PDB file of C-alpha atoms in Angstrom:
ATOM      1  CA  UNK A  11      -2.959  -7.150  -7.397  1.00  0.00           C
ATOM      2  CA  UNK A  12      -2.651  -5.547  -4.784  1.00  0.00           C
ATOM      3  CA  UNK A  13      -0.543  -2.161  -5.767  1.00  0.00           C
ATOM      4  CA  UNK A  14       1.248  -0.186  -3.869  1.00  0.00           C
ATOM      5  CA  UNK A  15       0.162  -0.233  -0.401  1.00  0.00           C
ATOM      6  CA  UNK A  16       1.019   2.086   2.327  1.00  0.00           C
ATOM      7  CA  UNK A  17       0.658   1.160   6.298  1.00  0.00           C
ATOM      8  CA  UNK A  18      -0.689   3.089   8.855  1.00  0.00           C
ATOM      9  CA  UNK A  19      -3.774   5.737   6.552  1.00  0.00           C
ATOM     10  CA  UNK A  20      -4.251   7.469  10.008  1.00  0.00           C
ATOM     11  CA  UNK A  21      -1.659   8.420  12.447  1.00  0.00           C
ATOM     12  CA  UNK A  22      -0.967  11.697  15.139  1.00  0.00           C
ATOM     13  CA  UNK A  23       2.703  11.886  16.986  1.00  0.00           C
ATOM     14  CA  UNK A  24       3.982  13.791  19.839  1.00  0.00           C
ATOM     15  CA  UNK A  25       6.989  16.686  18.754  1.00  0.00           C
ATOM     16  CA  UNK A  26       9.975  14.434  19.028  1.00  0.00           C
ATOM     17  CA  UNK A  27       8.585  11.054  19.042  1.00  0.00           C
ATOM     18  CA  UNK A  28       9.804   8.852  16.086  1.00  0.00           C
ATOM     19  CA  UNK A  29       8.064   6.565  13.677  1.00  0.00           C
ATOM     20  CA  UNK A  30       8.657   4.978  10.489  1.00  0.00           C
ATOM     21  CA  UNK A  31       5.961   4.899   7.284  1.00  0.00           C
ATOM     22  CA  UNK A  32       6.019   1.594   5.321  1.00  0.00           C
ATOM     23  CA  UNK A  33       5.510   0.829   1.494  1.00  0.00           C
ATOM     24  CA  UNK A  34       5.190  -1.964  -0.301  1.00  0.00           C
ATOM     25  CA  UNK A  35       4.831  -2.728  -3.887  1.00  0.00           C
ATOM     26  CA  UNK A  36       4.020  -5.796  -5.493  1.00  0.00           C
ATOM     27  CA  UNK A  37       4.042  -5.299  -9.141  1.00  0.00           C
ATOM     28  CA  UNK A  38       8.616  -5.625  -9.517  1.00  0.00           C
ATOM     29  CA  UNK A  39       9.177  -2.040  -9.723  1.00  0.00           C
ATOM     30  CA  UNK A  40      12.813  -0.770  -9.884  1.00  0.00           C
ATOM     31  CA  UNK A  41      11.969   2.690  -8.073  1.00  0.00           C
ATOM     32  CA  UNK A  42       9.937   3.706  -5.844  1.00  0.00           C
ATOM     33  CA  UNK A  43       9.431   7.154  -4.561  1.00  0.00           C
ATOM     34  CA  UNK A  44       8.330   9.320  -1.190  1.00  0.00           C
ATOM     35  CA  UNK A  45       6.305  12.466  -1.785  1.00  0.00           C
ATOM     36  CA  UNK A  46       4.457  15.177   0.233  1.00  0.00           C
ATOM     37  CA  UNK A  47       0.719  17.136  -0.107  1.00  0.00           C
ATOM     38  CA  UNK A  48      -0.075  20.201   2.330  1.00  0.00           C
ATOM     39  CA  UNK A  49      -2.709  21.726   1.561  1.00  0.00           C
ATOM     40  CA  UNK A  50      -3.781  23.008  -2.140  1.00  0.00           C
ATOM     41  CA  UNK A  51      -0.177  22.003  -2.912  1.00  0.00           C
ATOM     42  CA  UNK A  52       1.492  20.005  -5.131  1.00  0.00           C
ATOM     43  CA  UNK A  53       3.128  17.138  -4.466  1.00  0.00           C
ATOM     44  CA  UNK A  54       6.986  17.360  -3.478  1.00  0.00           C
ATOM     45  CA  UNK A  55       9.636  14.487  -4.204  1.00  0.00           C
ATOM     46  CA  UNK A  56      10.776  13.641  -0.332  1.00  0.00           C
ATOM     47  CA  UNK A  57      13.368  11.204  -1.787  1.00  0.00           C
ATOM     48  CA  UNK A  58      14.028   8.448  -4.563  1.00  0.00           C
ATOM     49  CA  UNK A  59      15.369   4.680  -4.740  1.00  0.00           C
ATOM     50  CA  UNK A  60      16.353   4.055  -8.646  1.00  0.00           C
ATOM     51  CA  UNK A  61      16.827   0.406  -7.531  1.00  0.00           C
ATOM     52  CA  UNK A  62      17.124  -1.719  -4.869  1.00  0.00           C
ATOM     53  CA  UNK A  63      20.115  -0.695  -2.087  1.00  0.00           C
ATOM     54  CA  UNK A  64      20.059   2.696  -4.214  1.00  0.00           C
ATOM     55  CA  UNK A  65      17.680   6.437  -2.231  1.00  0.00           C
ATOM     56  CA  UNK A  66      18.999   9.535  -2.697  1.00  0.00           C
ATOM     57  CA  UNK A  67      17.482  12.755  -2.012  1.00  0.00           C
ATOM     58  CA  UNK A  68      14.637  14.729  -3.710  1.00  0.00           C
ATOM     59  CA  UNK A  69      13.411  18.463  -3.213  1.00  0.00           C
ATOM     60  CA  UNK A  70      12.866  17.834   0.139  1.00  0.00           C
ATOM     61  CA  UNK A  71      14.147  16.410   2.483  1.00  0.00           C
ATOM     62  CA  UNK A  72      15.027  17.305   6.258  1.00  0.00           C
ATOM     63  CA  UNK A  73      13.819  15.999   8.364  1.00  0.00           C
ATOM     64  CA  UNK A  74      13.873  12.437   6.792  1.00  0.00           C
ATOM     65  CA  UNK A  75      15.801   8.995   6.526  1.00  0.00           C
ATOM     66  CA  UNK A  76      14.975   5.958   4.346  1.00  0.00           C
ATOM     67  CA  UNK A  77      15.459   2.680   3.706  1.00  0.00           C
ATOM     68  CA  UNK A  78      14.865  -0.330   0.525  1.00  0.00           C
ATOM     69  CA  UNK A  79      14.449  -3.135   2.475  1.00  0.00           C
ATOM     70  CA  UNK A  80      14.248  -5.149  -0.555  1.00  0.00           C
ATOM     71  CA  UNK A  81      12.697  -4.320  -4.422  1.00  0.00           C
ATOM     72  CA  UNK A  82       8.453  -4.561  -2.852  1.00  0.00           C
ATOM     73  CA  UNK A  83      10.144  -1.655   0.630  1.00  0.00           C
ATOM     74  CA  UNK A  84      10.654   1.509   0.671  1.00  0.00           C
ATOM     75  CA  UNK A  85      10.399   3.136   4.035  1.00  0.00           C
ATOM     76  CA  UNK A  86      10.475   6.249   5.141  1.00  0.00           C
ATOM     77  CA  UNK A  87      11.583   7.344   8.587  1.00  0.00           C
ATOM     78  CA  UNK A  88      10.526  10.699  10.706  1.00  0.00           C
ATOM     79  CA  UNK A  89      13.733  10.590  13.438  1.00  0.00           C
ATOM     80  CA  UNK A  90      12.359  13.603  15.563  1.00  0.00           C
ATOM     81  CA  UNK A  91       8.897  14.508  13.787  1.00  0.00           C
ATOM     82  CA  UNK A  92       8.114  18.641  14.007  1.00  0.00           C
ATOM     83  CA  UNK A  93       4.736  20.528  13.343  1.00  0.00           C
ATOM     84  CA  UNK A  94       6.186  21.119   9.780  1.00  0.00           C
ATOM     85  CA  UNK A  95       6.233  17.873   8.915  1.00  0.00           C
ATOM     86  CA  UNK A  96       2.453  17.535   9.056  1.00  0.00           C
ATOM     87  CA  UNK A  97       1.359  16.314   5.821  1.00  0.00           C
ATOM     88  CA  UNK A  98       0.268  13.757   3.474  1.00  0.00           C
ATOM     89  CA  UNK A  99       2.837  10.937   2.236  1.00  0.00           C
ATOM     90  CA  UNK A 100       2.162   9.161  -0.746  1.00  0.00           C
ATOM     91  CA  UNK A 101       3.912   6.078  -1.910  1.00  0.00           C
ATOM     92  CA  UNK A 102       5.242   5.511  -5.768  1.00  0.00           C
ATOM     93  CA  UNK A 103       6.678   3.356  -8.248  1.00  0.00           C
ATOM     94  CA  UNK A 104       7.476   3.011 -11.298  1.00  0.00           C
ATOM     95  CA  UNK A 105       9.096   0.583 -13.513  1.00  0.00           C
ATOM     96  CA  UNK A 106      12.521  -0.532 -14.836  1.00  0.00           C
ATOM     97  CA  UNK A 107      12.523   2.300 -18.221  1.00  0.00           C
ATOM     98  CA  UNK A 108      12.521   6.397 -17.973  1.00  0.00           C
ATOM     99  CA  UNK A 109       8.856   7.662 -19.116  1.00  0.00           C
ATOM    100  CA  UNK A 110       6.945   5.536 -17.337  1.00  0.00           C
ATOM    101  CA  UNK A 111       4.601   5.862 -15.469  1.00  0.00           C
ATOM    102  CA  UNK A 112       3.839   6.594 -11.596  1.00  0.00           C
ATOM    103  CA  UNK A 113       1.643   4.071  -9.542  1.00  0.00           C
ATOM    104  CA  UNK A 114       0.513   5.871  -6.450  1.00  0.00           C
ATOM    105  CA  UNK A 115      -0.767   4.439  -2.876  1.00  0.00           C
ATOM    106  CA  UNK A 116      -2.990   5.405  -0.771  1.00  0.00           C
ATOM    107  CA  UNK A 117      -1.520   8.446   1.470  1.00  0.00           C
ATOM    108  CA  UNK A 118      -0.672   8.662   5.279  1.00  0.00           C
ATOM    109  CA  UNK A 119      -1.891  11.804   7.187  1.00  0.00           C
ATOM    110  CA  UNK A 120       0.283  12.615   9.866  1.00  0.00           C
ATOM    111  CA  UNK A 121      -1.157  15.252  12.071  1.00  0.00           C
ATOM    112  CA  UNK A 122       2.223  16.649  14.737  1.00  0.00           C
ATOM    113  CA  UNK A 123       0.935  18.241  17.853  1.00  0.00           C
TER     114      UNK A 123
ATOM    115  CA  UNK B 286       7.511  23.301  -9.154  1.00  0.00           C
ATOM    116  CA  UNK B 287       6.463  27.093  -7.419  1.00  0.00           C
ATOM    117  CA  UNK B 288       3.780  25.889  -4.931  1.00  0.00           C
ATOM    118  CA  UNK B 289       0.959  28.122  -5.080  1.00  0.00           C
ATOM    119  CA  UNK B 290      -0.053  28.413  -1.399  1.00  0.00           C
ATOM    120  CA  UNK B 291      -3.009  26.851   0.210  1.00  0.00           C
ATOM    121  CA  UNK B 292      -6.509  28.078  -2.649  1.00  0.00           C
ATOM    122  CA  UNK B 293      -5.535  26.006  -5.867  1.00  0.00           C
ATOM    123  CA  UNK B 294      -7.027  27.534  -9.183  1.00  0.00           C
ATOM    124  CA  UNK B 295     -10.633  26.192  -9.849  1.00  0.00           C
ATOM    125  CA  UNK B 296     -12.029  25.431 -13.104  1.00  0.00           C
ATOM    126  CA  UNK B 297     -15.593  25.384 -12.920  1.00  0.00           C
ATOM    127  CA  UNK B 298     -17.686  23.660 -15.803  1.00  0.00           C
ATOM    128  CA  UNK B 299     -21.352  22.407 -16.426  1.00  0.00           C
ATOM    129  CA  UNK B 300     -22.075  19.022 -16.924  1.00  0.00           C
ATOM    130  CA  UNK B 301     -21.431  17.327 -20.471  1.00  0.00           C
ATOM    131  CA  UNK B 302     -19.432  20.798 -21.122  1.00  0.00           C
ATOM    132  CA  UNK B 303     -15.903  20.324 -22.697  1.00  0.00           C
ATOM    133  CA  UNK B 304     -13.125  21.252 -19.907  1.00  0.00           C
ATOM    134  CA  UNK B 305      -9.744  22.629 -20.321  1.00  0.00           C
ATOM    135  CA  UNK B 306      -7.490  22.403 -17.070  1.00  0.00           C
ATOM    136  CA  UNK B 307      -3.941  24.545 -18.357  1.00  0.00           C
ATOM    137  CA  UNK B 308      -0.056  23.598 -16.491  1.00  0.00           C
ATOM    138  CA  UNK B 309       2.897  25.320 -16.480  1.00  0.00           C
ATOM    139  CA  UNK B 310       6.575  23.091 -16.212  1.00  0.00           C
ATOM    140  CA  UNK B 311       8.913  24.299 -15.270  1.00  0.00           C
ATOM    141  CA  UNK B 312      12.065  22.602 -17.114  1.00  0.00           C
ATOM    142  CA  UNK B 313      12.652  22.983 -21.007  1.00  0.00           C
ATOM    143  CA  UNK B 314      14.620  19.035 -20.820  1.00  0.00           C
ATOM    144  CA  UNK B 315      11.511  17.309 -19.524  1.00  0.00           C
ATOM    145  CA  UNK B 316      10.534  15.233 -21.816  1.00  0.00           C
ATOM    146  CA  UNK B 317       7.269  12.682 -21.096  1.00  0.00           C
ATOM    147  CA  UNK B 318       4.174  14.002 -18.752  1.00  0.00           C
ATOM    148  CA  UNK B 319       2.112  12.667 -17.489  1.00  0.00           C
ATOM    149  CA  UNK B 320      -1.437  13.957 -16.373  1.00  0.00           C
ATOM    150  CA  UNK B 321      -3.432  12.469 -12.666  1.00  0.00           C
ATOM    151  CA  UNK B 322      -5.956  12.619 -11.157  1.00  0.00           C
ATOM    152  CA  UNK B 323      -6.916  12.940  -7.899  1.00  0.00           C
ATOM    153  CA  UNK B 324     -10.138  12.646  -5.891  1.00  0.00           C
ATOM    154  CA  UNK B 325     -10.732  13.939  -2.491  1.00  0.00           C
ATOM    155  CA  UNK B 326      -8.333  11.226  -0.345  1.00  0.00           C
ATOM    156  CA  UNK B 327      -6.767   9.459  -2.674  1.00  0.00           C
ATOM    157  CA  UNK B 328      -3.510   9.141  -4.244  1.00  0.00           C
ATOM    158  CA  UNK B 329      -3.364  10.598  -7.513  1.00  0.00           C
ATOM    159  CA  UNK B 330      -4.348   8.031 -10.809  1.00  0.00           C
ATOM    160  CA  UNK B 331      -3.169   8.155 -13.590  1.00  0.00           C
ATOM    161  CA  UNK B 332      -4.780   9.972 -16.578  1.00  0.00           C
ATOM    162  CA  UNK B 333      -2.690   9.856 -19.788  1.00  0.00           C
ATOM    163  CA  UNK B 334       1.196  10.955 -20.713  1.00  0.00           C
ATOM    164  CA  UNK B 335       2.701  11.580 -23.315  1.00  0.00           C
ATOM    165  CA  UNK B 336       6.312  11.789 -24.041  1.00  0.00           C
ATOM    166  CA  UNK B 337       8.838  15.657 -25.395  1.00  0.00           C
ATOM    167  CA  UNK B 338       8.286  13.984 -29.163  1.00  0.00           C
ATOM    168  CA  UNK B 339       4.649  14.381 -29.307  1.00  0.00           C
ATOM    169  CA  UNK B 340       3.035  17.333 -29.278  1.00  0.00           C
ATOM    170  CA  UNK B 341      -0.767  15.262 -29.024  1.00  0.00           C
ATOM    171  CA  UNK B 342      -1.971  12.195 -27.848  1.00  0.00           C
ATOM    172  CA  UNK B 343      -5.634  11.098 -27.534  1.00  0.00           C
ATOM    173  CA  UNK B 344      -7.393   8.743 -25.035  1.00  0.00           C
ATOM    174  CA  UNK B 345     -10.761   7.615 -24.213  1.00  0.00           C
ATOM    175  CA  UNK B 346     -12.230  11.021 -24.365  1.00  0.00           C
ATOM    176  CA  UNK B 347      -9.043  12.931 -22.914  1.00  0.00           C
ATOM    177  CA  UNK B 348      -6.512  14.488 -25.480  1.00  0.00           C
ATOM    178  CA  UNK B 349      -3.508  16.492 -23.941  1.00  0.00           C
ATOM    179  CA  UNK B 350      -1.658  18.886 -26.009  1.00  0.00           C
ATOM    180  CA  UNK B 351       2.409  19.712 -25.270  1.00  0.00           C
ATOM    181  CA  UNK B 352       3.904  23.327 -26.494  1.00  0.00           C
ATOM    182  CA  UNK B 353       6.966  22.375 -26.063  1.00  0.00           C
ATOM    183  CA  UNK B 354       7.964  26.033 -27.258  1.00  0.00           C
ATOM    184  CA  UNK B 355       6.326  27.579 -24.279  1.00  0.00           C
ATOM    185  CA  UNK B 356       7.024  25.065 -21.605  1.00  0.00           C
ATOM    186  CA  UNK B 357       2.585  24.800 -21.511  1.00  0.00           C
ATOM    187  CA  UNK B 358       0.588  21.395 -20.964  1.00  0.00           C
ATOM    188  CA  UNK B 359      -3.354  21.190 -21.440  1.00  0.00           C
ATOM    189  CA  UNK B 360      -5.967  18.409 -19.941  1.00  0.00           C
ATOM    190  CA  UNK B 361      -8.805  18.690 -22.935  1.00  0.00           C
ATOM    191  CA  UNK B 362     -11.894  15.950 -21.677  1.00  0.00           C
ATOM    192  CA  UNK B 363     -14.452  15.217 -23.946  1.00  0.00           C
ATOM    193  CA  UNK B 364     -18.181  15.844 -22.484  1.00  0.00           C
ATOM    194  CA  UNK B 365     -17.595  16.040 -18.808  1.00  0.00           C
ATOM    195  CA  UNK B 366     -19.110  14.520 -15.823  1.00  0.00           C
ATOM    196  CA  UNK B 367     -19.904  14.714 -12.065  1.00  0.00           C
ATOM    197  CA  UNK B 368     -17.421  11.864 -11.618  1.00  0.00           C
ATOM    198  CA  UNK B 369     -14.507  13.834 -13.387  1.00  0.00           C
ATOM    199  CA  UNK B 370     -14.443  15.773  -9.808  1.00  0.00           C
ATOM    200  CA  UNK B 371     -11.285  15.795  -8.945  1.00  0.00           C
ATOM    201  CA  UNK B 372      -8.084  18.060  -8.713  1.00  0.00           C
ATOM    202  CA  UNK B 373      -5.369  17.638 -11.588  1.00  0.00           C
ATOM    203  CA  UNK B 374      -1.602  17.535 -11.848  1.00  0.00           C
ATOM    204  CA  UNK B 375       0.488  17.854 -14.026  1.00  0.00           C
ATOM    205  CA  UNK B 376       3.039  15.751 -13.675  1.00  0.00           C
ATOM    206  CA  UNK B 377       7.074  16.851 -15.173  1.00  0.00           C
ATOM    207  CA  UNK B 378       9.959  13.775 -15.818  1.00  0.00           C
ATOM    208  CA  UNK B 379      13.736  15.006 -16.293  1.00  0.00           C
ATOM    209  CA  UNK B 380      15.933  13.719 -13.569  1.00  0.00           C
ATOM    210  CA  UNK B 381      15.938   9.928 -13.968  1.00  0.00           C
ATOM    211  CA  UNK B 382      12.795   8.685 -13.829  1.00  0.00           C
ATOM    212  CA  UNK B 383      11.784  11.364 -10.460  1.00  0.00           C
ATOM    213  CA  UNK B 384       7.787  13.021 -10.998  1.00  0.00           C
ATOM    214  CA  UNK B 385       8.568  16.955 -10.197  1.00  0.00           C
ATOM    215  CA  UNK B 386       4.752  18.329  -9.762  1.00  0.00           C
ATOM    216  CA  UNK B 387       2.378  20.865 -10.832  1.00  0.00           C
ATOM    217  CA  UNK B 388       0.155  22.322  -6.965  1.00  0.00           C
ATOM    218  CA  UNK B 389      -2.999  21.017  -9.334  1.00  0.00           C
ATOM    219  CA  UNK B 390      -6.264  22.517 -10.354  1.00  0.00           C
ATOM    220  CA  UNK B 391      -9.723  22.109  -9.314  1.00  0.00           C
ATOM    221  CA  UNK B 392     -12.400  20.980 -11.764  1.00  0.00           C
ATOM    222  CA  UNK B 393     -15.927  21.477 -10.255  1.00  0.00           C
ATOM    223  CA  UNK B 394     -17.588  19.622 -12.658  1.00  0.00           C
ATOM    224  CA  UNK B 395     -21.565  21.107 -12.240  1.00  0.00           C
ATOM    225  CA  UNK B 396     -24.874  18.777 -12.610  1.00  0.00           C
TER     226      UNK B 396
END
């Protein structure tokens, strides 16, 4: 049981390049999330998906797009990377009901130069 | 939640002592709270949760206290061990299933 799997683990981009961060969960969870974590700070919600086919903005959505490809997969895309997007990105998933914990992946460390 | 910038609050305790980590949450409508532990280079891991209809919940070596009047959570760790060294975050849930995180407290356990 892998839980939440993110790829890649590390990535370096040049300013203006694009890339997609992949996330998959095998827990049959309806809700999935993308967070970013900057040094010394908590996690900030970028986008979330309450169920397959739906997505919604979180606290810091600018510069990102997401796709809920199916129930298992939720991808995060940076269309034109900027140095301000240098961060560690975490994907998470949680069960159907409100009030269930979120399970996190191991993170993707992204550096934009 | 508001950021506290680059420097996390740090709590240093001696191995075997009890630790108390505090968190102020932002929304009085929050009805579910979680404490997460994050070790260096890893994603956050669930420790314990509590719903707003409770004041206290106990787990193995951990206790969470909730004071809704002042919007405050605390995490108590009994007999702190070196393996407890990590950053601890509280998270609140008030909007469907979105979780909002505090900025974290670094726990440093001295042997």
